[in-house]
Amino acid sequence: MTVLTVDKGIIYEFNKLNSPTKVVASGTTLTIETYDCFQNQIQSPETEVTAIDWNKINPATGPIYVEDAKPGDILKVKIEKIKIGDQGVMVVGPELGVMGHKIDQMESKILPIKNEKVLFNDLELPLNKMIGVIGVAPEGEGVNCGTPGAHGGNMDNKMVTEGATLYFPVFAEGALFALGDLHAAMGDGEVSVSGVEVAGEVTVTLEVIKGDTLSHPMLENDDVFTQIVSAETLDKAAKLATSEMIDRIVEKSGRPLSEITMLMSAVGQSEICQIVDPLMTARFVVPKWVLKQLDIQLV
Ligand code: CA
Ligand code: ZN
């Protein structure tokens, strides 16, 4: 199994001008090591949060050049396995997240991870291992790894878990895929601006799909197909995720827009990924049983 370690290179910006640290053929399965979103700078309760280097935030490991990926293709990313370290870290601070206006100093907390639980003081939280930052090089200028977009990036979507498959629009030769910012747990919204941040290793299979295009990432798991959109406001993100999904179902099924709109109003879910990154991220979620009844594949 190919392993890509963090010492081979990390990025703080998804950019088509980045040099790849690894070249793989379409269909390759590899394991990617990642730092946590603070680049592992907070290791003990004694670490002064004010002393950490805030330029070293949200590193993503890569980028990986996938042979034959061309602008206009789709990169399919199957998340085979997520392995996380044995402790996580969370922070709060002034102007950070939804409650930042009420918090007057930076504070961090180390959370041990034991027996599939996150230990939060005397409380035990269930694990929901997920990937915060995952994506490809964007179309135009580079986008820092803290900001989500049509290329993916910091989507902080709790559905990006083991067993999920993501589909990204390819904007650059080789796609230039990278990931980082693992969370041991995170709720929809990521309201404090940190999940339970943790380092780890992710095993993915990268595959190029020809003959179909996307304008924003999609995600599939055993039960649902989802459209993910990031925008300046949550309203805009939620509405665009919905309309992109409806347009795609209309296109694939050949049924009228009015009918698919009614159908999605009956069975689709408009959900929040995160409300704290520079752009907001929403997803529109469609159960697979309805796609089966419509007899369509979305990708
Ligand atoms: Ca994040
Ligand atoms: Zn994070």
Coordinates of C-alpha atoms and ligand atoms in Angstrom, one line a residue:
M1 CA 0.0 0.0 0.0
T2 CA 1.3 3.4 -0.9
V3 CA 1.6 5.8 2.0
L4 CA 1.9 9.6 1.7
T5 CA 3.5 11.1 4.8
V6 CA 3.3 14.7 5.9
D7 CA 7.0 15.2 5.5
K8 CA 6.6 14.8 1.7
G9 CA 4.7 18.1 1.7
I10 CA 1.7 20.0 2.9
I11 CA -0.3 22.9 1.5
Y12 CA -2.1 25.8 3.1
E13 CA -3.8 26.7 -0.1
F14 CA -5.4 24.7 -2.9
N15 CA -3.9 26.1 -6.0
K16 CA -3.4 24.7 -9.5
L17 CA 0.2 26.1 -9.4
N18 CA 1.1 23.8 -6.5
S19 CA 3.7 21.1 -7.4
P20 CA 2.4 17.6 -6.7
T21 CA 4.1 15.6 -4.0
K22 CA 2.9 12.4 -5.4
V23 CA 1.7 11.1 -8.8
V24 CA -0.8 8.2 -9.0
A25 CA -2.7 6.3 -11.6
S26 CA -6.5 6.5 -11.6
G27 CA -7.8 3.7 -9.4
T28 CA -5.0 3.9 -6.9
T29 CA -5.7 3.3 -3.2
L30 CA -3.3 5.1 -0.9
T31 CA -3.0 6.1 2.7
I32 CA -2.5 9.8 3.5
E33 CA -1.1 11.0 6.8
T34 CA -2.3 14.3 8.2
Y35 CA -1.5 16.7 11.0
D36 CA -4.5 18.1 12.9
C37 CA -5.7 21.6 11.9
F38 CA -3.2 23.3 14.2
Q39 CA -0.3 21.3 12.7
N40 CA -0.1 19.4 15.9
Q41 CA 1.1 22.5 17.8
I42 CA -1.3 22.0 20.8
Q43 CA -0.2 18.7 22.5
S44 CA -0.8 19.4 26.2
P45 CA -3.0 21.6 28.4
E46 CA 0.1 23.7 29.1
T47 CA 0.5 24.8 25.5
E48 CA -0.2 28.6 25.4
V49 CA -2.8 29.0 22.6
T50 CA -1.5 32.6 22.2
A51 CA 2.0 31.2 21.4
I52 CA 1.0 29.0 18.5
D53 CA 1.8 30.0 14.9
W54 CA -1.5 30.9 13.3
N55 CA 0.1 30.8 9.9
K56 CA 0.3 27.0 10.3
I57 CA -3.4 26.3 10.3
N58 CA -5.4 23.8 8.3
P59 CA -2.5 22.1 6.5
A60 CA -3.6 19.6 3.9
T61 CA -1.3 16.7 2.8
G62 CA -0.5 16.7 -0.9
P63 CA -1.3 17.7 -3.5
I64 CA -1.7 14.4 -5.3
Y65 CA -1.6 14.4 -9.1
V66 CA -4.0 11.8 -10.5
E67 CA -3.0 10.8 -14.0
D68 CA -5.5 11.4 -16.8
A69 CA -7.6 13.9 -14.7
K70 CA -8.4 16.8 -17.0
P71 CA -10.5 19.9 -16.4
G72 CA -14.1 19.0 -16.9
D73 CA -13.7 15.5 -15.5
I74 CA -14.9 14.3 -12.1
L75 CA -12.6 13.0 -9.4
K76 CA -14.2 10.1 -7.4
V77 CA -12.7 9.8 -3.9
K78 CA -13.8 6.7 -1.9
I79 CA -12.9 7.0 1.8
E80 CA -11.9 3.5 2.7
K81 CA -10.6 4.1 6.2
I82 CA -10.0 6.9 8.8
K83 CA -7.5 6.2 11.6
I84 CA -7.2 8.9 14.3
G85 CA -4.7 9.6 17.1
D86 CA -5.4 9.1 20.7
Q87 CA -6.1 12.7 21.7
G88 CA -8.0 15.6 20.2
V89 CA -8.0 19.3 20.8
M90 CA -10.7 22.0 20.8
V91 CA -10.4 25.8 21.0
V92 CA -12.6 28.8 21.6
G93 CA -11.6 32.4 21.3
P94 CA -12.8 36.0 20.8
E95 CA -14.4 36.5 17.4
L96 CA -14.2 32.7 16.6
G97 CA -17.3 30.9 15.7
V98 CA -20.9 31.6 16.7
M99 CA -20.1 32.5 20.4
G100 CA -16.9 34.5 19.8
H101 CA -18.6 37.8 20.7
K102 CA -19.1 36.4 24.3
I103 CA -15.7 34.8 24.8
D104 CA -12.8 37.1 25.9
Q105 CA -9.8 34.8 25.7
M106 CA -8.3 32.0 23.7
E107 CA -8.8 28.7 25.5
S108 CA -7.9 25.2 24.4
K109 CA -8.8 21.7 25.7
I110 CA -7.1 18.4 25.2
L111 CA -9.6 15.5 24.8
P112 CA -8.3 12.0 25.2
I113 CA -9.8 9.4 22.8
K114 CA -10.2 6.0 24.4
N115 CA -12.4 2.9 23.6
E116 CA -14.1 4.7 20.7
K117 CA -15.1 7.6 22.9
V118 CA -14.0 11.2 23.2
L119 CA -13.4 12.1 26.8
F120 CA -14.7 15.6 27.6
N121 CA -14.0 16.2 31.3
D122 CA -16.4 13.7 33.0
L123 CA -18.4 13.2 29.8
E124 CA -18.1 10.6 27.1
L125 CA -18.9 11.6 23.5
P126 CA -19.4 9.1 20.6
L127 CA -16.8 9.1 17.9
N128 CA -17.8 10.5 14.5
K129 CA -14.5 10.3 12.6
M130 CA -14.6 12.7 9.6
I131 CA -12.5 14.8 7.3
G132 CA -12.9 18.6 7.5
V133 CA -10.6 19.7 4.6
I134 CA -10.7 17.7 1.4
G135 CA -10.6 18.8 -2.2
V136 CA -8.9 19.6 -5.5
A137 CA -7.2 22.7 -7.0
P138 CA -9.8 25.4 -7.8
E139 CA -10.4 26.9 -11.2
G140 CA -8.9 30.4 -10.8
E141 CA -6.7 31.8 -8.0
G142 CA -5.7 29.6 -5.1
V143 CA -8.0 29.2 -2.1
N144 CA -6.6 28.9 1.4
C145 CA -7.3 25.6 3.2
G146 CA -9.6 27.3 5.7
T147 CA -12.1 28.3 3.0
P148 CA -14.6 25.9 1.3
G149 CA -15.7 26.3 -2.3
A150 CA -16.7 24.5 -5.5
H151 CA -13.3 22.7 -5.2
G152 CA -14.2 21.3 -1.8
G153 CA -11.7 22.5 0.8
N154 CA -12.8 23.3 4.3
M155 CA -16.4 22.0 3.9
D156 CA -16.5 20.6 7.5
N157 CA -19.3 18.2 6.5
K158 CA -19.9 15.5 9.1
M159 CA -21.0 13.1 6.4
V160 CA -17.4 12.9 5.1
T161 CA -16.7 9.7 7.0
E162 CA -15.4 6.2 6.4
G163 CA -17.4 4.5 3.6
A164 CA -18.5 7.8 2.0
T165 CA -17.6 8.6 -1.6
L166 CA -17.0 12.2 -2.7
Y167 CA -17.2 13.5 -6.3
F168 CA -15.3 16.7 -7.1
P169 CA -15.3 18.7 -10.3
V170 CA -11.7 18.7 -11.8
F171 CA -10.4 22.2 -12.6
A172 CA -6.7 21.5 -13.1
E173 CA -4.6 18.9 -14.8
G174 CA -4.1 16.0 -12.4
A175 CA -6.9 17.4 -10.1
L176 CA -4.2 18.1 -7.4
F177 CA -6.1 16.4 -4.5
A178 CA -5.3 17.0 -0.9
L179 CA -6.9 16.4 2.5
G180 CA -6.4 17.3 6.2
D181 CA -8.3 18.6 9.3
L182 CA -9.6 15.3 10.7
H183 CA -12.2 15.5 13.5
A184 CA -12.9 12.7 16.0
A185 CA -16.4 14.3 16.4
M186 CA -18.2 17.4 15.1
G187 CA -21.8 18.5 15.1
D188 CA -23.6 20.1 12.1
G189 CA -22.6 23.8 12.2
E190 CA -19.2 23.3 13.9
V191 CA -20.4 26.2 16.1
S192 CA -17.2 26.9 18.1
V193 CA -15.1 26.8 14.8
S194 CA -13.3 23.6 15.9
G195 CA -14.4 20.0 15.9
V196 CA -12.5 17.6 18.1
E197 CA -9.3 18.3 16.0
V198 CA -7.1 15.3 15.6
A199 CA -4.2 14.0 13.5
G200 CA -4.4 10.7 11.7
E201 CA -4.3 8.7 8.5
V202 CA -6.9 8.4 5.7
T203 CA -7.0 5.6 3.1
V204 CA -8.7 6.7 -0.1
T205 CA -9.2 5.3 -3.6
L206 CA -8.9 8.0 -6.3
E207 CA -10.5 7.5 -9.7
V208 CA -11.1 9.7 -12.7
I209 CA -14.6 9.7 -14.2
K210 CA -14.9 10.9 -17.9
G211 CA -17.9 12.1 -19.8
D212 CA -19.8 13.8 -16.9
T213 CA -19.2 17.1 -15.1
L214 CA -20.1 18.7 -11.8
S215 CA -20.1 22.3 -10.7
H216 CA -19.9 21.6 -6.9
P217 CA -18.9 18.5 -4.9
M218 CA -21.3 15.6 -4.3
L219 CA -21.2 12.9 -1.6
E220 CA -22.7 9.4 -1.6
N221 CA -22.9 6.9 1.2
D222 CA -25.0 3.7 1.6
D223 CA -28.2 5.5 2.2
V224 CA -28.1 8.9 0.5
F225 CA -26.8 11.1 -2.3
T226 CA -26.0 14.7 -1.4
Q227 CA -25.1 18.0 -3.2
I228 CA -22.7 20.2 -1.3
V229 CA -22.5 24.0 -1.9
S230 CA -20.5 26.7 -0.1
A231 CA -21.5 30.4 -0.5
E232 CA -21.3 33.8 1.3
T233 CA -24.5 33.1 3.3
L234 CA -26.1 29.9 4.5
D235 CA -29.3 30.9 2.6
K236 CA -27.5 31.1 -0.6
A237 CA -25.6 27.8 0.0
A238 CA -28.8 25.9 1.0
K239 CA -30.8 27.2 -2.0
L240 CA -28.0 26.5 -4.5
A241 CA -27.4 23.0 -3.1
T242 CA -31.1 22.3 -3.6
S243 CA -31.4 23.7 -7.1
E244 CA -28.2 22.0 -8.3
M245 CA -29.6 18.7 -7.0
I246 CA -33.0 19.2 -8.6
D247 CA -31.5 20.3 -11.9
R248 CA -29.3 17.1 -11.9
I249 CA -32.3 14.8 -11.1
V250 CA -34.3 16.5 -13.9
E251 CA -31.4 16.0 -16.3
K252 CA -30.8 12.4 -15.4
S253 CA -34.5 11.4 -15.2
G254 CA -36.0 13.4 -18.0
R255 CA -39.0 14.2 -15.7
P256 CA -40.4 17.8 -15.4
L257 CA -38.8 20.3 -13.1
S258 CA -42.1 21.0 -11.4
E259 CA -42.6 17.3 -10.5
I260 CA -39.0 16.8 -9.3
T261 CA -39.4 20.0 -7.2
M262 CA -42.5 18.5 -5.5
L263 CA -40.8 15.2 -5.0
M264 CA -37.7 16.8 -3.4
S265 CA -40.0 18.8 -1.2
A266 CA -41.6 15.6 -0.1
V267 CA -38.4 13.5 0.5
G268 CA -35.2 15.7 0.3
Q269 CA -33.5 17.2 3.3
S270 CA -31.9 20.7 3.3
E271 CA -29.1 20.5 5.9
I272 CA -26.2 22.5 7.4
C273 CA -22.6 21.4 7.2
Q274 CA -20.9 24.4 8.8
I275 CA -21.7 28.1 9.6
V276 CA -18.3 29.4 10.8
D277 CA -15.8 29.2 8.0
P278 CA -15.3 32.2 5.7
L279 CA -18.0 30.8 3.5
M280 CA -21.0 28.8 4.8
T281 CA -21.6 25.2 3.6
A282 CA -24.9 23.4 3.1
R283 CA -26.0 20.1 1.7
F284 CA -29.1 18.8 0.0
V285 CA -29.7 15.2 0.9
V286 CA -31.7 12.7 -1.2
P287 CA -32.4 9.1 -0.1
K288 CA -31.2 6.5 -2.5
W289 CA -34.4 4.6 -2.4
V290 CA -36.1 7.4 -4.4
L291 CA -33.2 7.5 -6.9
K292 CA -33.7 3.7 -7.3
Q293 CA -37.4 4.2 -8.0
L294 CA -36.6 6.9 -10.5
D295 CA -34.1 4.4 -12.0
I296 CA -31.3 6.9 -12.2
Q297 CA -27.6 7.2 -11.2
L298 CA -26.6 10.8 -10.2
V299 CA -22.9 10.3 -11.1
Ligands
CA1 CA -12.3 22.7 9.4
ZN2 ZN -11.1 21.1 12.0

